[in-house]
Short mmCIF file of C-alpha atoms and ligand atoms in Angstrom, two decimals:
data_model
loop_
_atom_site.label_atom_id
_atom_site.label_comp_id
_atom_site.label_asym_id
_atom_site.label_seq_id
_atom_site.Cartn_x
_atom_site.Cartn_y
_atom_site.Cartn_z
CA UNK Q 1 -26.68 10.55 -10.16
CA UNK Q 2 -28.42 8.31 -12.84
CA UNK Q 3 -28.89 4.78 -12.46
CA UNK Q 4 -26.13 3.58 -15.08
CA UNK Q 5 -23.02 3.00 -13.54
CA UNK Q 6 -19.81 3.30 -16.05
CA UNK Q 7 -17.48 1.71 -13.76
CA UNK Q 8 -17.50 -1.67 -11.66
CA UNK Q 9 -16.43 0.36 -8.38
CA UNK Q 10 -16.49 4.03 -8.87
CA UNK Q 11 -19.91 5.82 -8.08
CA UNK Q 12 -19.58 7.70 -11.49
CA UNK Q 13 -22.39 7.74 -14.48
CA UNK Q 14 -22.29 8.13 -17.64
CA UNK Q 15 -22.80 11.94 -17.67
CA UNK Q 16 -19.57 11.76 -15.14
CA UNK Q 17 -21.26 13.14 -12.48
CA UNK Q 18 -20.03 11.59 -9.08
CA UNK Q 19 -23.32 12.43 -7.02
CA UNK Q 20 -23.81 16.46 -7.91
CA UNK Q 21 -19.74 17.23 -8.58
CA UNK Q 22 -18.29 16.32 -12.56
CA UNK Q 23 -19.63 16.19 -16.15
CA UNK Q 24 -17.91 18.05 -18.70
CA UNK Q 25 -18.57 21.77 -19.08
CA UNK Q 26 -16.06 22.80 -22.26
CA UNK Q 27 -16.49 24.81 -25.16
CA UNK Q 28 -18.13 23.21 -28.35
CA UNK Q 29 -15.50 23.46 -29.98
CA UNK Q 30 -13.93 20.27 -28.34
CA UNK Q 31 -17.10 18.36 -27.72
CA UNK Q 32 -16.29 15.95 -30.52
CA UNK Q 33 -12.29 15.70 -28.80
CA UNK Q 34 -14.18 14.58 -25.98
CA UNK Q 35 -16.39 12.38 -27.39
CA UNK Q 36 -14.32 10.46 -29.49
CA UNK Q 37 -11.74 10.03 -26.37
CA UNK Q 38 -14.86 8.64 -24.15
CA UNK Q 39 -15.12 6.03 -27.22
CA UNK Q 40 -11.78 4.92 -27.26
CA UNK Q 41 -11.02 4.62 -23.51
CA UNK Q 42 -14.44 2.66 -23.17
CA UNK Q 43 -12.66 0.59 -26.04
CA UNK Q 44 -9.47 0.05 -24.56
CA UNK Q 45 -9.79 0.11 -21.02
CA UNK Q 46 -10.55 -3.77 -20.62
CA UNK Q 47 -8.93 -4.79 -24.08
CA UNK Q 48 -6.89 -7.62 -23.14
CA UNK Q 49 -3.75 -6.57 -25.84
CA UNK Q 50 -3.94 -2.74 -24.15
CA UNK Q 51 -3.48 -3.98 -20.69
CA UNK Q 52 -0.71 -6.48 -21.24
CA UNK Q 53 1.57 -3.80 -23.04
CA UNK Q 54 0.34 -1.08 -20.08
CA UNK Q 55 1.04 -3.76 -17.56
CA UNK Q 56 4.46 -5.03 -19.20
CA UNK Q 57 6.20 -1.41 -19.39
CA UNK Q 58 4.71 -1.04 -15.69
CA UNK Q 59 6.65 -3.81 -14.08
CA UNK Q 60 9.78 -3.75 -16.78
CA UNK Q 61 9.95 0.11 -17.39
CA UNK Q 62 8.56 2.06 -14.10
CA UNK Q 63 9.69 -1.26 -12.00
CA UNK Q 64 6.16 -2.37 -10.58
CA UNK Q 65 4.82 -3.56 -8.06
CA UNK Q 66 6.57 -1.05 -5.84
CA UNK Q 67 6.82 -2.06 -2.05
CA UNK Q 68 4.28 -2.31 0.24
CA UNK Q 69 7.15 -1.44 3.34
CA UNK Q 70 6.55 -2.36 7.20
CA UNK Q 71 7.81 0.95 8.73
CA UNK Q 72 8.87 -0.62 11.70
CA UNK Q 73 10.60 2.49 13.61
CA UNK Q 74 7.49 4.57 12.53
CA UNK Q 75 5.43 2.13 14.02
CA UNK Q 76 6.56 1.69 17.76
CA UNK Q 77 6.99 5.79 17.46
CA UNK Q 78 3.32 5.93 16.82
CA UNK Q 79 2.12 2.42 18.85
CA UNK Q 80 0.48 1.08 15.35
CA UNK Q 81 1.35 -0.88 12.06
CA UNK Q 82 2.48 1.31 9.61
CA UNK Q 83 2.74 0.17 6.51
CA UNK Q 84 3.97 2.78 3.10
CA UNK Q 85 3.03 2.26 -0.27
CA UNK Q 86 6.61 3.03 -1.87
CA UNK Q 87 5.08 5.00 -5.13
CA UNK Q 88 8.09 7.10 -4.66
CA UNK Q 89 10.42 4.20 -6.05
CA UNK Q 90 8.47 4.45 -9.38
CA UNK Q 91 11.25 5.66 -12.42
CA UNK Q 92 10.60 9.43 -12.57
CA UNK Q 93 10.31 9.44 -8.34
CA UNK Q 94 6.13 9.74 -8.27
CA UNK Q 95 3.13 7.83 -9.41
CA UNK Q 96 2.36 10.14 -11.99
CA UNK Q 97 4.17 7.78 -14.78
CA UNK Q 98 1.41 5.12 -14.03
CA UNK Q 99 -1.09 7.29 -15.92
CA UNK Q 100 1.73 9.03 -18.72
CA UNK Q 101 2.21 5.69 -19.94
CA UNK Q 102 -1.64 4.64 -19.98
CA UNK Q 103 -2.51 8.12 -21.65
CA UNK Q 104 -0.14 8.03 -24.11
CA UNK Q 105 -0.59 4.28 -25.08
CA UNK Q 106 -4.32 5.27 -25.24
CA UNK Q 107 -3.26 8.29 -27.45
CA UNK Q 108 -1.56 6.28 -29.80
CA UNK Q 109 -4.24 3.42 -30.24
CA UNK Q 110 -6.19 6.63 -31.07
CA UNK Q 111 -3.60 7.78 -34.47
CA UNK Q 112 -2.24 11.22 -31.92
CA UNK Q 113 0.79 12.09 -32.78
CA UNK Q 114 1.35 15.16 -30.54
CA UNK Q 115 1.30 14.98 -26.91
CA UNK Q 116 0.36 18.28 -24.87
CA UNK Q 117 0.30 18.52 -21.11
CA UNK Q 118 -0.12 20.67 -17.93
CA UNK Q 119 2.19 20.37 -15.18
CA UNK Q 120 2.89 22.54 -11.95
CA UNK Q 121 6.04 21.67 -9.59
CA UNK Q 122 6.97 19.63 -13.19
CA UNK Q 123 6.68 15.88 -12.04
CA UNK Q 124 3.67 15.59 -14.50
CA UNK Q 125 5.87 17.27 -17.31
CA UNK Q 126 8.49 15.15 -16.55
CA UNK Q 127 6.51 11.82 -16.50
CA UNK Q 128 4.75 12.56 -19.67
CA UNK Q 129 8.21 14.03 -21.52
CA UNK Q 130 9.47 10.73 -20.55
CA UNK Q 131 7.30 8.56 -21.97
CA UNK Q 132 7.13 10.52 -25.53
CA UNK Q 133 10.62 10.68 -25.44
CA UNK Q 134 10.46 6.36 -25.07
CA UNK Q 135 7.74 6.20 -27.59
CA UNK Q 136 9.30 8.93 -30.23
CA UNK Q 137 6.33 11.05 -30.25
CA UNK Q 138 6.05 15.15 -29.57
CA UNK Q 139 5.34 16.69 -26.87
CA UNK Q 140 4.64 20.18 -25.61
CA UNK Q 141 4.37 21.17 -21.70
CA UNK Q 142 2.59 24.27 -20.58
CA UNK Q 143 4.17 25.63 -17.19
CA UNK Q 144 3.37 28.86 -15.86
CA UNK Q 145 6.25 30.96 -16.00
CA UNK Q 146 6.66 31.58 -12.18
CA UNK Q 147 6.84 27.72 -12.20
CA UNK Q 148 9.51 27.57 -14.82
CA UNK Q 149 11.36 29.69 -12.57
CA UNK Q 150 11.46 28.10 -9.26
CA UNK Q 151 11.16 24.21 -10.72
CA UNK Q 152 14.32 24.75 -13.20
CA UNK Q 153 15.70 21.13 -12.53
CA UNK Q 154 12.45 19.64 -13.81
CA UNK Q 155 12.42 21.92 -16.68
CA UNK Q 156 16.05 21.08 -17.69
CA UNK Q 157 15.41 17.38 -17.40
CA UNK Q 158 12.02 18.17 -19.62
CA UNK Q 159 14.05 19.66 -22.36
CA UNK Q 160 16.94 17.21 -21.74
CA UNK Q 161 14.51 14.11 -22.55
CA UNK Q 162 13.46 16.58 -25.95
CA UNK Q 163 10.09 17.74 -24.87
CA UNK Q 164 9.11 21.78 -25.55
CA UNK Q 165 8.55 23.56 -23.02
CA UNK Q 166 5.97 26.64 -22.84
CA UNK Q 167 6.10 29.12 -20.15
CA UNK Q 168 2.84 30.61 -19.85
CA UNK Q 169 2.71 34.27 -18.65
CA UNK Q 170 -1.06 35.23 -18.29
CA UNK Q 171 -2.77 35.13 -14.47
CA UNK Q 172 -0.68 34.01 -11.97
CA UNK Q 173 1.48 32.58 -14.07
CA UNK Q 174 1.00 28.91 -12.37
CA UNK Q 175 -0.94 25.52 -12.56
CA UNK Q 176 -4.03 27.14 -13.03
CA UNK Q 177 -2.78 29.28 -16.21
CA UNK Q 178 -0.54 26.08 -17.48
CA UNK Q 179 -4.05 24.47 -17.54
CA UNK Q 180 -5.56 27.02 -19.46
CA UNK Q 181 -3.51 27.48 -22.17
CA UNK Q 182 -3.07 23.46 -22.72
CA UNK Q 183 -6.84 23.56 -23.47
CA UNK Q 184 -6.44 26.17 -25.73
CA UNK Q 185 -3.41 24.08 -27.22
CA UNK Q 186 -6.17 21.53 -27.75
CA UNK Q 187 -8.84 23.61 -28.96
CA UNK Q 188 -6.55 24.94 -32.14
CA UNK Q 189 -4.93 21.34 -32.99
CA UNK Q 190 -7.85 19.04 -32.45
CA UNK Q 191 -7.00 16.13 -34.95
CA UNK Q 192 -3.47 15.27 -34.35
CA UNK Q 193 -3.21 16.58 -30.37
CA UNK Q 194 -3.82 14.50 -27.23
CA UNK Q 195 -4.04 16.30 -24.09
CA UNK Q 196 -2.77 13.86 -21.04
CA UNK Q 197 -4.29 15.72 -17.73
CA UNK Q 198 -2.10 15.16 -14.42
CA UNK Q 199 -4.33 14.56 -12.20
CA UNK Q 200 -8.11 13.12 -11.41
CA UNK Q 201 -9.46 16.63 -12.60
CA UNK Q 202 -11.18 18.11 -15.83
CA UNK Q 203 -14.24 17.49 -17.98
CA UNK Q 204 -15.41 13.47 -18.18
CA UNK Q 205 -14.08 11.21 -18.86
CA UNK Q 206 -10.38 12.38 -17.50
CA UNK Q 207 -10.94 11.68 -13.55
CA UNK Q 208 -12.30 8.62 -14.19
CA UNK Q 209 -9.56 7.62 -16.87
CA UNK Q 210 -6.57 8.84 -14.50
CA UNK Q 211 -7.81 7.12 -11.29
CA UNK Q 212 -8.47 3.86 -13.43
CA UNK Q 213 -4.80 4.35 -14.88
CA UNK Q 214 -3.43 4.89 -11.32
CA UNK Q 215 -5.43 2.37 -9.94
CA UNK Q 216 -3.04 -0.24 -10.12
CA UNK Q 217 -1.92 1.03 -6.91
CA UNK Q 218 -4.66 -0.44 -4.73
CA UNK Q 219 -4.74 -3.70 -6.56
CA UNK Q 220 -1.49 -4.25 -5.86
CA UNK Q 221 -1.72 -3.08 -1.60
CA UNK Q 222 -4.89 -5.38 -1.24
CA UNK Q 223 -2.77 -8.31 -2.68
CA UNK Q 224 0.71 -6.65 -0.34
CA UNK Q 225 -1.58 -6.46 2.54
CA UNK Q 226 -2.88 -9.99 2.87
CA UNK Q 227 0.91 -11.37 1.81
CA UNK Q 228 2.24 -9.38 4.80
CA UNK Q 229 -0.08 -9.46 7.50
CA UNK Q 230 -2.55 -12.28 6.27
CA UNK Q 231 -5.43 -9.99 6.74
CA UNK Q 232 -7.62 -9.24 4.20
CA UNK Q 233 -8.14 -5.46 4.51
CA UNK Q 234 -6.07 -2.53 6.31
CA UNK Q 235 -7.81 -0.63 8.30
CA UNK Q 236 -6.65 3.18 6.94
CA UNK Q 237 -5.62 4.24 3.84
CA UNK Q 238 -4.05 7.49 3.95
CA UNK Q 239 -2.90 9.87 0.84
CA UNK Q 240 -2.49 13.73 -0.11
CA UNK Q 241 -5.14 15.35 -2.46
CA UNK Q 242 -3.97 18.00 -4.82
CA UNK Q 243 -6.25 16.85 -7.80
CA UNK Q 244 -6.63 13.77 -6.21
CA UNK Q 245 -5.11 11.13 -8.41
CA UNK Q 246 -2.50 9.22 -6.31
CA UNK Q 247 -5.85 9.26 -3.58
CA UNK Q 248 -8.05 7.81 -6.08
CA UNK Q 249 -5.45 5.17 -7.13
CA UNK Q 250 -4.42 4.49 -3.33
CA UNK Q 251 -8.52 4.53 -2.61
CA UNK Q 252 -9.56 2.65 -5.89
CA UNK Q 253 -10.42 -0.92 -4.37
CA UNK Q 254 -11.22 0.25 -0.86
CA UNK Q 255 -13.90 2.23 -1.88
CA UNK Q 256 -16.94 -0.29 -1.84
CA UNK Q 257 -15.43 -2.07 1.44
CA UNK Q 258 -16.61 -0.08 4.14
CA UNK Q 259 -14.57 -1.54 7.37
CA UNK Q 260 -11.62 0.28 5.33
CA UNK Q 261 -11.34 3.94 6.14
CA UNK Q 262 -10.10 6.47 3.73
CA UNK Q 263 -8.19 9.55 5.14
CA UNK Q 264 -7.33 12.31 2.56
CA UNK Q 265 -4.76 15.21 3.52
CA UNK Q 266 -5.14 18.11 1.84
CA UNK Q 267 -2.79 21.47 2.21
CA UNK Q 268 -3.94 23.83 4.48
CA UNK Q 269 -0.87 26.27 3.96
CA UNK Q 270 -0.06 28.36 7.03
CA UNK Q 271 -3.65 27.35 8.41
CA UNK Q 272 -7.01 26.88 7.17
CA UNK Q 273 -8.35 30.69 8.17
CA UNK Q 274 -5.00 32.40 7.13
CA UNK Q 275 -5.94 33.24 3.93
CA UNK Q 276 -2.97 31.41 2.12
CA UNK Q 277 -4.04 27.83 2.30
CA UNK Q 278 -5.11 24.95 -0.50
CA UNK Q 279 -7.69 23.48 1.56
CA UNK Q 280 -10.43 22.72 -0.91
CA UNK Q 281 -12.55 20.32 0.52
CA UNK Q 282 -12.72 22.36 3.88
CA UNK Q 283 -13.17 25.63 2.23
CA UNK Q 284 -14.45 25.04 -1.15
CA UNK Q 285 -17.94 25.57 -2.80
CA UNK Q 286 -19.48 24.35 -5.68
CA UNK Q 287 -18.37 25.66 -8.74
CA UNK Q 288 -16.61 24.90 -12.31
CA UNK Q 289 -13.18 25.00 -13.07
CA UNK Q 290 -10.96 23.54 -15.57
CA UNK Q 291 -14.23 21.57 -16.84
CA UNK Q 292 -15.56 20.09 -13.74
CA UNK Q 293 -18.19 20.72 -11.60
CA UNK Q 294 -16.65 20.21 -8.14
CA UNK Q 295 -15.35 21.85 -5.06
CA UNK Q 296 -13.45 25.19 -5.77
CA UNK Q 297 -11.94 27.90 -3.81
CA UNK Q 298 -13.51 30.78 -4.71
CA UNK Q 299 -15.08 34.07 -3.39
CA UNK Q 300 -18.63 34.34 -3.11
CA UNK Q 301 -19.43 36.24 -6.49
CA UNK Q 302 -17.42 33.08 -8.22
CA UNK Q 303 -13.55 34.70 -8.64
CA UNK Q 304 -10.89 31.97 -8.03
CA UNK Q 305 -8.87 32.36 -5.28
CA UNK Q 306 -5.56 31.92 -5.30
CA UNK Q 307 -4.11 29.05 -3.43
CA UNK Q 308 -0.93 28.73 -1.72
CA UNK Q 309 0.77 25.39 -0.43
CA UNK Q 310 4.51 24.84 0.46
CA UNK Q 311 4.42 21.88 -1.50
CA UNK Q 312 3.43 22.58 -5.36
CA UNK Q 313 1.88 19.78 -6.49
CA UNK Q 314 -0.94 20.59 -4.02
CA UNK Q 315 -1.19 24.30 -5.11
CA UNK Q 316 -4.65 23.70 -6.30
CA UNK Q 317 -7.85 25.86 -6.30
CA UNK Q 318 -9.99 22.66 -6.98
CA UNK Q 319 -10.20 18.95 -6.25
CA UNK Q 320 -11.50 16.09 -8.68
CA UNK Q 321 -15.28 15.81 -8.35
CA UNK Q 322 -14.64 11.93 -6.94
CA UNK Q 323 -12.83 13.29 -3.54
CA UNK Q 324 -15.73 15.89 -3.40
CA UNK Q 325 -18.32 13.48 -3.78
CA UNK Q 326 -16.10 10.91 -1.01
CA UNK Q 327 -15.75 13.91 0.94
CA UNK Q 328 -19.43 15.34 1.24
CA UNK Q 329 -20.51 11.85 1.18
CA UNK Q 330 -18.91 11.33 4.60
CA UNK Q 331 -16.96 7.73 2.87
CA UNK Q 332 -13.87 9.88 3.02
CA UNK Q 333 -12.28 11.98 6.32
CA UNK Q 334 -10.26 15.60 5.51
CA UNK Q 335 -7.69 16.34 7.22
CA UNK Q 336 -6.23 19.70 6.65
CA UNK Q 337 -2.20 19.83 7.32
CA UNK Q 338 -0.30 22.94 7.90
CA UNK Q 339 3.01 23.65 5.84
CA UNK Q 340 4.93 23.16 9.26
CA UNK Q 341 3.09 19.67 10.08
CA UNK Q 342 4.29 18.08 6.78
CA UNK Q 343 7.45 19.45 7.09
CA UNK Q 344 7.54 17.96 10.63
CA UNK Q 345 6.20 14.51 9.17
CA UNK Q 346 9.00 14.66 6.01
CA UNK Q 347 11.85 15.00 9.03
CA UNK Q 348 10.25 11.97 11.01
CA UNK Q 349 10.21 10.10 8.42
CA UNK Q 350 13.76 10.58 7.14
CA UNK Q 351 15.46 9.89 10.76
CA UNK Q 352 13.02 6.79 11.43
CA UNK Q 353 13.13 5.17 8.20
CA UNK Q 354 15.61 6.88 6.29
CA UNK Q 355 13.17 7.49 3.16
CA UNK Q 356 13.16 11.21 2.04
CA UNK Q 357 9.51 11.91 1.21
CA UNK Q 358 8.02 14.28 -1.56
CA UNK Q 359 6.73 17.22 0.50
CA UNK Q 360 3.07 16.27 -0.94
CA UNK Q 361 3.21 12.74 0.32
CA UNK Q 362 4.73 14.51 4.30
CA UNK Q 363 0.97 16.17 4.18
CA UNK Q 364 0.08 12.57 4.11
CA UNK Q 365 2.37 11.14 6.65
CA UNK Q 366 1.59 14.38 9.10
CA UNK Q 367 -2.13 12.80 9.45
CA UNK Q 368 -0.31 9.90 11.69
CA UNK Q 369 0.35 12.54 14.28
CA UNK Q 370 -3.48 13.78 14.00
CA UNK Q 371 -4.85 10.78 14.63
CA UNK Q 372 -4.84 8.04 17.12
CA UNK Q 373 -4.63 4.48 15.78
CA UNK Q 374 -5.22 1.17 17.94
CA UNK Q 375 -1.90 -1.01 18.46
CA UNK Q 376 -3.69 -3.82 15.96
CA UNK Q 377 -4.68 -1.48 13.14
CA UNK Q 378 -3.14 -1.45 9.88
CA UNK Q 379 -2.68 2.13 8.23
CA UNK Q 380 -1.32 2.34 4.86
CA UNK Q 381 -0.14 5.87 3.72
CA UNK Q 382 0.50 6.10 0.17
CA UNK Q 383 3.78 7.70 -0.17
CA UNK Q 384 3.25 9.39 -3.60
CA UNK Q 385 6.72 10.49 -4.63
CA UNK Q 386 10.24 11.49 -3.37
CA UNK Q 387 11.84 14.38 -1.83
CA UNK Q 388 14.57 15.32 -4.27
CA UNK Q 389 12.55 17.93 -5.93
CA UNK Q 390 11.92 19.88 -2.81
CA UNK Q 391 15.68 19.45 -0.99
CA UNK Q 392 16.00 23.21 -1.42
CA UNK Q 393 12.93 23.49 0.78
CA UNK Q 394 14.36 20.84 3.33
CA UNK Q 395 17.63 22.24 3.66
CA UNK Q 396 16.50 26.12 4.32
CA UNK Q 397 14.76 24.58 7.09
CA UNK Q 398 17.43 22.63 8.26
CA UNK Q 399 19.41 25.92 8.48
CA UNK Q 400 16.91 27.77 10.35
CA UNK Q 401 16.13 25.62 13.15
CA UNK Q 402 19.08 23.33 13.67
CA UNK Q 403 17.16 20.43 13.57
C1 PLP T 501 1.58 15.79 -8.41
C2 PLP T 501 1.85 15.15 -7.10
C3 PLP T 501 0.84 15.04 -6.10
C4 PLP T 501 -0.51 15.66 -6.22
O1 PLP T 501 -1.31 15.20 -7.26
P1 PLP T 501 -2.50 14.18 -7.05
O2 PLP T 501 -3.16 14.13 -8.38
O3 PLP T 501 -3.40 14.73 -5.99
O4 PLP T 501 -1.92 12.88 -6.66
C5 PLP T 501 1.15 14.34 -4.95
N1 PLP T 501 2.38 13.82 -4.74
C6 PLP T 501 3.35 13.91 -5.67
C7 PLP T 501 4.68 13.30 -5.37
C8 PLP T 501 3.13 14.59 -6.88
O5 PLP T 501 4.11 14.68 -7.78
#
């Protein structure tokens, strides 16, 4: 890593390398997209009129700050303080709409007037649909066509807020293809196209634009924290990692204070050596995908693998180059979670505390049952969304095992 930092916190330069993971490796065709969108979120990020209409549609529109929540039932099951980051009251049900809205306000400071975007399970679509549909601009999601098929609700409520949707059928025919053919999208309609990525992945500067944008998060469970307990740090922050960006927003001012440990849960499928798992930063090597150099499941002459998670939003073949760097760097732990320990976790959580989870954030909440935490510590686990997207996934469980 050079010597010139580009952020106050975040190891990152101005190449975007984060230690030997990031830069931008894209075709030269959008070097000068690229360019002129490093200009104009170096511009914006700390302009005082930017932040005040990002912050104001925050608290008034997505209903920040959302709860910092004393679990209290979760706590005497485990014999700790448990404390839950409620991202999953955000409007849309995930924190994804923290960076929508900072994209697209950046996109329109920049003259865009068509918004593309990639988007899995859908809550990405759905955030960014949502916000174009509030500001009256277009907007176009990619979705692989196997994703169109088993997310329908979020692509009904896409089209219902007036968004186009575009099943893509090449490859797999999921995130990974969706991704693909957005950057195509933005290779043919350079001038009047912004592309808003989902997550803390793709070439510089987007991971260190979407865990700014999402950043809000930790500044507002420092402040939560000290209210609460009157101490001035927790002592765990726990989220999922599928690109990384609700991590990077829960980690975001933790990150230089070292007493704080950072715990990321990643999706390790049926199990880490089964062969269908999404654990990245366990099995991963360095390669490039989707722009980034970072951690990437892949075989060893370089093909992709194909990744499988019960949860969709962590369906991933890569990981931002910041949780790689956090990761190798030995500032963050991995914990790998099976498909049956966050569905385990999502259950707990419902008959302790009553709060359906996103199946995502239950990878999360499964790492409180891997770990053993001392009666005084405070854990924080970021929970990054709700469960109503994935109740057909709850209930078939429900009806196999009578639990
Ligand atoms: C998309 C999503 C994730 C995974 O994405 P990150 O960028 O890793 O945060 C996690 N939880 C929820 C609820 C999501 O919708």
């Amino acid at each position: 890593m050079k010597d010139n930092k580009l952020d106050s916190i975040l190891p990152v330069d101005e190449e975007g390398y984060y230690g030997d993971f990031g830069g931008a490796f894209i075709p030269e065709i959008l070097h000068s997209n690229v360019e002129r969108l490093k200009e104009a979120f170096a511009r914006y990020a700390d302009d005082a009129e930017f932040n005040a209409e990002y912050e104001r549609l925050l608290a008034d529109y997505v209903g920040r700050p959302t709860p910092l929540y004393h679990a209290r039932r979760l706590s005497e099951h485990y014999g700790t303080n448990i404390y839950l980051k409620r991202e999953d009251l955000n409007h849309t049900g995930a924190h994804k709409i923290n960076n929508a809205i900072a994209s697209v306000l950046l996109a329109m400071r920049m003259g865009k007037t068509r918004i593309i975007a990639e988007t899995g399970a859908g809550q990405h679509g759905v955030a960014v649909a949502t916000v174009c549909a509030l500001m009256g601009l277009k907007c176009v999601i990619y979705m692989g066509a196997t994703d169109v098929a088993r997310q329908m609700p979020n692509v009904e409520r896409i089209r219902m807020l007036g968004a186009e949707v575009h099943p893509v059928e090449s490859g797999n025919k999921t995130l990974k293809d969706a991704t693909n053919e957005a950057i195509r999208d933005w290779c043919s309609n350079p001038e009047d196209t912004f592309y808003v990525i989902g997550s803390t992945v793709g070439p510089h500067p987007y991971p260190l634009m979407v865990a700014r944008f999402q950043s809000v998060i930790s500044r507002e469970i420092r402040k939560q924290v000290k209210d609460l307990t009157g101490r001035d740090l927790p002592d765990y922050v726990v989220a999922c990692i599928g690109g990384g960006s609700n991590a990077a927003g829960a980690f975001y001012h933790f990150i230089d204070e070292p007493s704080v440990k950072l715990i990321a849960a990643e999706a390790a499928g049926l199990g880490i050596d089964s062969g269908k798992t999404a654990a990245t930063m366990k099995l991963g090597s360095v390669g490039i995908i989707h722009g980034s150099k970072t951690l990437v499941m892949q075989t060893p002459d370089g093909q992709i693998t194909e990744p499988y998670s019960i949860s969709a939003g962590l369906d991933y073949p890569g990981v931002g180059p910041l949780h790689a760097y956090l990761a190798e760097s030995g500032r963050s732990e991995v914990i790998a979670v099976t498909d049956k320990e966050a569905l385990d976790a999502a259950f707990r959580l419902t008959r302790t505390e009553g709060i359906i989870p996103a199946l995502e954030s239950a990878h999360a909440l499964a790492v409180l049952d891997r770990k053993q935490f001392g009666k005084d510590d405070i854990v924080v686990v970021n929970v990054s969304g709700r469960g109503d997207k994935d109740m057909m996934t709850y209930i078939s469980r429900l009806n196999q095992s009578n639990i």
